[in-house]
Amino acid sequence: MKIVSSEMKNVLPKTHLNILNVATDLSNQMDTDLYLVGGCVRDIMMGLNNSNFDIDLTGSNVDKTFATRLADKLGGTVKNSSVFGTHKLSVPVGIKDNLEIDLAKCRSETYKNPGELPDVKPGDLFQDLGRRDFSIAAMCIVLQSPSNQDWKSGQLIDPHSGYRDVVNKELRVLHNESFADDPTRMFRLIRYSCRLGFDIEESTKNIFESSLNYVTAVSGDRIRSELEKIFDEEDVALILYNCVKLGLLPAFLTKFDCNHLMELKSISHLHRDDQDSVEFWLGILAMNAGKSQIEYLSKILSLSSKQNDVINDLASLNEQIKQNESFLLSDDLRQSDIYKFLLKYRLTSIRVCAETTPNKAIKALLEIYLNSLINTNIELSGEDLISLGISKGPEIGKLLNDLLYAKLDGHLKSADQETQFVKDYISVHKDIN
Ligand code: ATP
């Protein structure tokens, strides 16, 4: 018997331990067994300190009432409940953070056809652990033992030898049909192997190779959702490299050339900004795509309109750069010219292009825009222009732009110089009128 209470205390933040205590007390009152499951258990067993632990709880009688009462006790809310008996809670931790807690009744799953969603039925703990993707994700920690077992609080239940695989740093599926049942697990396999630095166990590798063709049976929505999880990881380039190298992405995107993703691994740290990481990486995927390839990607991955906009915008930026290359590389190109040229494109597209263009001069120009030009602001406001004598209307906007262009080109260094610029403008235009 392995009791891991001290590992839990070493790894989990106090907030999490407190939540587990409250949930355990509730399970006692409501007469249900309760277990900590999922990636959190894996990370505890690996001794990984990661402040973003998800909390995943399961138990035989963890139902809507349990979810609502736990949310009340923790001052949170039940965000949603699914037909499969799962509940997502949002619980405040600290002043402005919220933590998500996933609650589910223990269940069993059976798959009729590859790639389809499973039939889900209530099940026992062992069936619940047996439906999971990898042995390291099929362990749980007892918070409240069922009455027919003599399990201790903090005891590790590990029917698939997940802890051995944690120690050996290996990812192993629980049975030969695992990837046929749910081919999205192949994306998860590569994602975890890169994130955790784990090898893929030998027979899992063989099952992976012989299951590649099942991936075409999965809906675009589900594959896109796996890709979005990949785009949220620390080392996206490495994961994409392996998705291509192991044949997974080409097996799904049969009419799309993914080979450029093999080149990215050598780029040490690609741009990462949580705000637009999904669109950024979709842009990387589509960086060389022409119109028909973009349509293909959009359809096969059921991209959202925002995602579509980014890859179309990127294609048009690439095209315009190609068409205007000699202008962009001319000696007398001004900063304001760069600004005007790029202003109509999305920052995400410009970032993708800056990371991937083989042309160093174009790259430099895009970086000037991203790192400096877009952060340039003039001192005067529209109100200031009005008080200097410009009438309300479109002329204000035009003059504000002219001021900005002059500042970008280095002609204006202070508010006084900007004021003088406006006065000169007024006197020229007074003369003309
Ligand atoms: P992390 O959040 O660190 O990525 P996690 O393991 O908690 O890891 P989730 O996607 O939140 O990842 O899944 C929670 C648990 O649900 C997993 O640990 C795994 O046991 C199970 N699971 C998730 N997706 C699948 C799947 N496609 N097939 C089988 N089990 C799955």
XYZ file of C-alpha atoms and ligand atoms in Angstrom:
464
model
C 0.000 0.000 0.000
C 1.401 3.389 -0.969
C 0.280 6.391 1.080
C 1.175 9.627 -0.641
C -0.173 12.256 1.788
C 3.266 13.773 2.309
C 3.885 13.945 -1.473
C 0.542 15.762 -1.775
C 1.560 18.247 0.938
C 4.938 18.818 -0.728
C 3.514 19.472 -4.150
C 0.051 20.989 -3.824
C -0.453 24.645 -2.897
C -2.317 25.324 0.373
C -5.396 26.501 -1.533
C -5.652 23.128 -3.255
C -5.153 21.184 -0.023
C -7.857 23.259 1.573
C -10.263 22.555 -1.306
C -9.539 18.829 -1.017
C -10.276 18.954 2.731
C -13.602 20.702 2.164
C -14.531 18.190 -0.583
C -13.549 15.268 1.663
C -15.694 16.564 4.541
C -18.610 16.918 2.146
C -18.125 13.394 0.782
C -18.262 12.131 4.356
C -21.534 13.978 4.981
C -23.034 12.879 1.662
C -21.919 9.305 1.976
C -19.881 9.026 -1.201
C -16.399 7.781 -1.827
C -14.100 10.409 -3.346
C -10.835 10.328 -5.276
C -8.378 12.770 -6.734
C -7.728 11.745 -10.353
C -6.099 12.971 -13.569
C -3.007 15.015 -14.279
C -2.798 16.340 -10.738
C -2.101 12.816 -9.426
C 0.517 12.313 -12.133
C 2.211 15.579 -11.183
C 2.125 14.744 -7.462
C 3.796 11.410 -8.183
C 6.388 13.171 -10.321
C 6.991 15.744 -7.571
C 6.236 18.502 -10.063
C 5.496 21.867 -8.549
C 3.103 23.532 -10.878
C 0.855 26.200 -9.459
C -1.764 25.645 -12.179
C -2.942 22.261 -11.006
C -6.396 21.293 -12.217
C -8.438 19.528 -9.594
C -10.250 16.473 -10.943
C -12.438 14.583 -8.491
C -14.486 11.462 -8.979
C -16.664 9.273 -6.776
C -19.626 6.889 -7.001
C -22.176 9.466 -5.859
C -20.612 12.676 -7.054
C -23.718 14.223 -8.579
C -25.237 17.637 -9.236
C -26.205 18.058 -5.570
C -22.639 17.304 -4.521
C -21.343 19.786 -7.098
C -23.723 22.535 -5.966
C -22.980 22.018 -2.284
C -19.237 21.981 -2.869
C -19.457 25.152 -4.949
C -21.447 26.823 -2.116
C -18.936 25.782 0.513
C -16.056 27.149 -1.544
C -17.843 30.366 -2.504
C -17.829 29.372 -6.177
C -20.329 28.389 -8.848
C -21.175 25.360 -10.969
C -20.236 26.663 -14.413
C -21.706 23.773 -16.351
C -22.946 20.225 -16.064
C -22.925 17.674 -18.886
C -25.199 14.802 -19.840
C -22.303 12.466 -18.916
C -22.650 13.511 -15.258
C -19.640 15.840 -15.169
C -19.675 19.250 -13.500
C -17.263 22.116 -13.842
C -16.909 24.406 -10.839
C -15.256 27.774 -10.758
C -13.906 28.624 -7.345
C -12.212 31.866 -6.267
C -8.648 31.535 -5.012
C -6.782 34.638 -3.925
C -8.068 38.062 -4.874
C -8.585 37.753 -8.608
C -7.880 34.154 -9.573
C -10.350 31.377 -10.149
C -9.648 27.695 -10.090
C -11.600 25.130 -12.080
C -12.618 21.900 -10.440
C -13.924 18.995 -12.514
C -16.285 16.632 -10.765
C -17.577 13.385 -12.227
C -19.376 10.246 -11.226
C -17.246 7.143 -11.769
C -18.140 5.800 -15.212
C -17.371 3.191 -17.817
C -17.074 3.874 -21.528
C -17.530 1.623 -24.533
C -16.622 2.539 -28.093
C -18.747 1.221 -30.969
C -16.689 2.626 -33.833
C -13.234 4.206 -34.103
C -13.312 7.948 -33.689
C -16.892 8.110 -32.418
C -17.771 9.340 -28.968
C -18.230 6.515 -26.444
C -21.359 5.170 -24.784
C -21.056 6.228 -21.184
C -22.587 4.366 -18.214
C -22.158 4.715 -14.474
C -19.343 2.401 -13.386
C -17.040 1.653 -10.485
C -13.686 3.221 -9.732
C -11.734 0.539 -11.570
C -13.814 0.958 -14.719
C -13.309 4.678 -14.442
C -9.527 4.296 -14.254
C -9.618 1.675 -17.025
C -11.248 4.080 -19.524
C -8.314 6.495 -19.353
C -5.661 7.213 -21.948
C -2.328 6.322 -20.346
C -1.228 4.383 -17.286
C 0.188 7.539 -15.708
C -3.283 9.107 -15.995
C -5.028 6.027 -14.599
C -4.000 6.398 -10.947
C -6.032 8.008 -8.189
C -5.554 9.110 -4.607
C -8.208 8.149 -2.065
C -9.780 11.106 -0.273
C -12.741 9.151 1.133
C -12.775 5.362 0.998
C -15.973 3.499 0.042
C -17.463 1.543 2.943
C -16.735 -1.825 1.291
C -12.978 -1.131 1.176
C -10.460 -0.430 3.861
C -8.543 2.198 1.917
C -6.692 4.903 3.789
C -6.945 8.580 3.077
C -3.982 9.488 0.842
C -3.621 5.926 -0.499
C -2.550 5.628 -4.135
C -4.754 3.297 -6.192
C -2.760 2.256 -9.218
C -4.243 -0.774 -11.017
C -2.329 -0.130 -14.278
C 1.166 0.376 -12.816
C 1.163 4.061 -13.625
C 3.651 4.846 -10.866
C 6.164 2.402 -12.345
C 5.771 4.220 -15.671
C 6.224 7.601 -13.953
C 9.504 6.330 -12.506
C 10.594 4.876 -15.870
C 9.361 8.014 -17.662
C 7.215 6.095 -20.098
C 3.832 6.640 -21.694
C 1.834 3.484 -22.087
C -1.735 2.895 -23.268
C -3.915 0.556 -21.246
C -4.917 -1.750 -24.113
C -4.336 -2.425 -27.810
C -7.546 -0.714 -28.976
C -6.898 2.515 -27.135
C -6.000 4.643 -30.172
C -8.638 2.996 -32.369
C -11.273 3.797 -29.731
C -10.158 7.381 -29.448
C -7.575 8.520 -32.009
C -7.289 11.941 -30.309
C -5.207 10.083 -27.714
C -2.412 9.990 -30.306
C -2.188 13.783 -30.126
C -2.262 13.568 -26.333
C 0.532 10.987 -26.455
C 2.863 13.300 -28.355
C 1.861 16.326 -26.276
C 2.618 14.598 -22.964
C 5.753 12.927 -24.206
C 7.158 16.351 -25.156
C 5.865 18.159 -22.081
C 7.035 15.573 -19.560
C 10.106 14.365 -21.462
C 8.742 10.788 -21.398
C 9.493 8.042 -23.909
C 6.754 6.199 -25.689
C 6.775 2.602 -24.510
C 7.605 0.082 -27.254
C 4.242 -1.643 -27.717
C 2.430 1.711 -27.443
C 4.633 2.896 -30.302
C 3.533 -0.083 -32.409
C -0.119 0.445 -31.572
C 0.295 4.116 -32.474
C 1.776 3.277 -35.874
C -0.898 0.761 -36.731
C -3.683 3.112 -35.593
C -2.673 6.187 -37.595
C -5.337 5.663 -40.235
C -8.128 5.873 -37.631
C -7.443 9.567 -37.180
C -9.427 10.411 -40.316
C -12.545 9.084 -38.572
C -12.410 11.891 -36.009
C -14.357 15.128 -36.460
C -12.485 18.315 -37.327
C -13.775 19.900 -34.131
C -12.122 17.294 -31.949
C -8.816 17.444 -33.810
C -8.835 21.240 -33.694
C -9.473 21.087 -29.984
C -6.415 18.796 -29.566
C -4.340 21.199 -31.650
C -5.512 24.087 -29.471
C -4.270 22.217 -26.403
C -0.936 21.720 -28.162
C -0.782 25.435 -29.033
C -1.134 26.182 -25.339
C 1.927 24.145 -24.346
C 5.384 25.467 -23.529
C 7.258 23.859 -26.435
C 4.740 23.922 -29.277
C 7.409 23.705 -31.989
C 8.750 20.426 -30.601
C 5.288 18.890 -30.359
C 4.370 19.909 -33.915
C 7.704 18.570 -35.137
C 6.888 15.194 -33.610
C 3.285 15.247 -34.852
C 4.696 15.481 -38.379
C 7.673 13.180 -37.856
C 5.493 10.413 -36.422
C 3.043 10.809 -39.302
C 0.065 11.909 -37.207
C -0.654 15.329 -38.651
C -0.087 14.172 -42.253
C -2.457 11.248 -41.568
C -5.209 13.729 -40.740
C -4.351 16.604 -43.083
C -4.006 14.316 -46.090
C -4.123 17.147 -48.629
C -1.874 19.567 -46.781
C 1.895 19.784 -46.770
C 3.023 19.967 -43.125
C 6.735 19.536 -43.764
C 7.586 23.137 -42.924
C 6.726 22.311 -39.303
C 9.817 20.085 -39.265
C 11.987 23.181 -39.728
C 10.616 25.078 -36.745
C 12.295 22.984 -34.091
C 15.552 24.745 -34.801
C 13.999 28.086 -33.910
C 14.906 28.309 -30.261
C 12.021 30.274 -28.830
C 9.141 31.199 -31.012
C 6.898 34.049 -29.981
C 4.559 33.139 -27.191
C 1.753 35.349 -26.105
C -1.127 33.762 -24.250
C -3.550 36.190 -25.851
C -3.177 34.896 -29.372
C -1.179 31.690 -29.112
C -3.864 29.594 -30.858
C -4.153 31.971 -33.826
C -0.392 32.460 -33.929
C 0.253 28.739 -34.238
C -2.546 28.240 -36.729
C -0.792 30.944 -38.720
C 2.458 28.976 -38.445
C 0.619 25.900 -39.697
C -0.797 27.887 -42.622
C 2.241 30.069 -43.221
C 2.845 28.917 -46.809
C -0.742 28.093 -47.684
C -2.378 29.490 -50.779
C -6.092 30.085 -51.193
C -7.170 26.493 -51.811
C -5.003 25.152 -48.958
C -6.509 27.721 -46.627
C -9.994 26.643 -47.616
C -9.007 23.029 -47.022
C -7.611 23.764 -43.549
C -10.577 25.869 -42.623
C -13.011 23.136 -43.573
C -11.182 20.105 -42.232
C -10.441 21.741 -38.881
C -13.808 23.559 -38.637
C -11.973 26.779 -37.869
C -13.819 29.622 -36.158
C -14.350 32.868 -38.038
C -11.599 34.545 -35.981
C -9.201 31.724 -36.836
C -10.174 31.942 -40.499
C -9.647 35.692 -40.485
C -6.104 35.294 -39.196
C -4.978 32.775 -41.770
C -6.588 34.723 -44.612
C -5.036 37.947 -43.346
C -1.657 36.234 -43.189
C -1.963 34.984 -46.758
C -2.786 38.472 -47.946
C 0.130 39.963 -45.977
C 2.524 37.420 -47.530
C 1.179 38.254 -50.958
C 1.478 42.023 -50.470
C 5.027 41.706 -49.136
C 5.954 39.712 -52.226
C 4.355 42.259 -54.548
C 5.894 45.267 -52.781
C 9.289 43.853 -51.936
C 11.313 46.399 -53.878
C 9.379 49.289 -52.302
C 9.818 47.794 -48.822
C 13.539 47.298 -49.321
C 14.223 50.654 -50.975
C 16.786 52.979 -49.375
C 14.380 55.854 -48.953
C 11.663 53.833 -47.198
C 10.455 55.849 -44.208
C 9.257 54.480 -40.864
C 5.859 55.981 -41.620
C 5.770 53.975 -44.882
C 6.302 50.760 -42.935
C 3.598 51.822 -40.521
C 1.076 52.648 -43.241
C 1.848 49.418 -45.099
C 1.362 47.171 -42.074
C -1.401 48.967 -40.225
C -4.204 47.089 -41.964
C -2.881 43.663 -40.981
C -3.434 41.828 -37.725
C -0.552 41.796 -35.266
C -0.757 38.002 -35.150
C -0.199 37.757 -38.916
C 2.722 40.163 -38.712
C 4.240 38.151 -35.852
C 3.915 34.907 -37.805
C 5.486 36.505 -40.838
C 8.316 38.019 -38.779
C 9.103 34.604 -37.282
C 9.039 32.714 -40.535
C 10.191 34.910 -43.398
C 13.523 33.780 -44.828
C 14.241 37.390 -45.881
C 16.296 39.027 -43.113
C 15.613 42.589 -44.278
C 11.847 42.010 -44.301
C 12.092 40.362 -40.889
C 13.936 43.423 -39.515
C 11.293 45.712 -40.888
C 8.440 43.701 -39.377
C 10.233 43.676 -36.045
C 10.676 47.456 -36.095
C 6.928 47.712 -36.567
C 6.133 45.263 -33.754
C 8.709 46.465 -31.266
C 8.666 50.162 -31.854
C 6.303 51.718 -34.372
C 3.053 50.380 -32.910
C 4.068 51.728 -29.506
C 4.672 55.249 -30.770
C 2.142 57.830 -29.637
C 1.926 61.545 -30.135
C 1.590 63.958 -27.206
C -1.305 66.040 -28.535
C -4.915 64.879 -28.479
C -7.899 65.781 -30.652
C -8.987 68.221 -27.944
C -5.595 69.926 -28.114
C -5.991 70.371 -31.877
C -9.424 71.940 -31.386
C -8.059 74.349 -28.827
C -5.291 75.264 -31.295
C -7.996 76.258 -33.791
C -8.725 73.149 -35.929
C -12.435 72.695 -36.507
C -14.194 69.529 -35.346
C -14.527 66.921 -38.092
C -12.416 64.650 -40.284
C -9.569 67.154 -40.441
C -8.729 66.309 -36.819
C -8.173 62.633 -37.629
C -6.090 63.472 -40.668
C -3.918 65.874 -38.717
C -3.438 63.426 -35.846
C -2.231 60.886 -38.430
C 0.121 63.421 -40.024
C 1.542 64.211 -36.590
C 2.110 60.517 -35.934
C 3.802 59.973 -39.312
C 6.052 62.972 -38.716
C 6.934 61.640 -35.278
C 7.646 58.139 -36.668
C 9.984 59.726 -39.218
C 11.870 61.495 -36.437
C 10.713 65.048 -37.202
C 8.904 65.654 -33.912
C 10.581 65.133 -30.565
C 8.362 67.020 -28.103
C 4.879 68.376 -27.463
C 6.144 71.869 -28.360
C 7.325 70.659 -31.761
C 3.966 68.994 -32.324
C 2.181 72.245 -31.443
C 4.419 74.111 -33.882
C 3.607 71.505 -36.561
C -0.111 72.212 -36.069
C 0.412 75.987 -36.118
C 2.401 75.696 -39.364
C -0.389 73.574 -40.811
C -2.985 76.182 -39.841
C -1.010 79.014 -41.339
C -0.407 77.144 -44.623
C -4.072 76.219 -44.884
C -5.228 79.710 -43.925
C -3.094 81.044 -46.769
C -4.578 78.540 -49.201
C -8.156 79.299 -48.110
P -3.101 18.266 -17.918
O -4.281 19.066 -17.421
O -1.863 18.428 -17.117
O -2.889 18.360 -19.385
P -4.768 16.009 -17.422
O -4.347 14.560 -17.407
O -5.456 16.513 -16.184
O -3.438 16.745 -17.716
P -7.180 16.515 -18.929
O -7.301 16.704 -20.399
O -7.686 17.550 -18.016
O -5.640 16.271 -18.686
O -7.862 15.149 -18.607
C -8.143 14.702 -17.289
C -8.067 13.192 -17.242
O -9.092 12.635 -18.055
C -6.757 12.625 -17.795
O -5.798 12.511 -16.777
C -7.164 11.290 -18.336
O -7.176 10.345 -17.295
C -8.590 11.499 -18.756
N -8.688 11.771 -20.201
C -8.740 12.974 -20.823
N -8.868 12.831 -22.148
C -8.909 11.504 -22.391
C -9.043 10.707 -23.551
N -9.151 11.259 -24.759
N -9.060 9.378 -23.402
C -8.969 8.810 -22.179
N -8.826 9.490 -21.038
C -8.806 10.827 -21.129
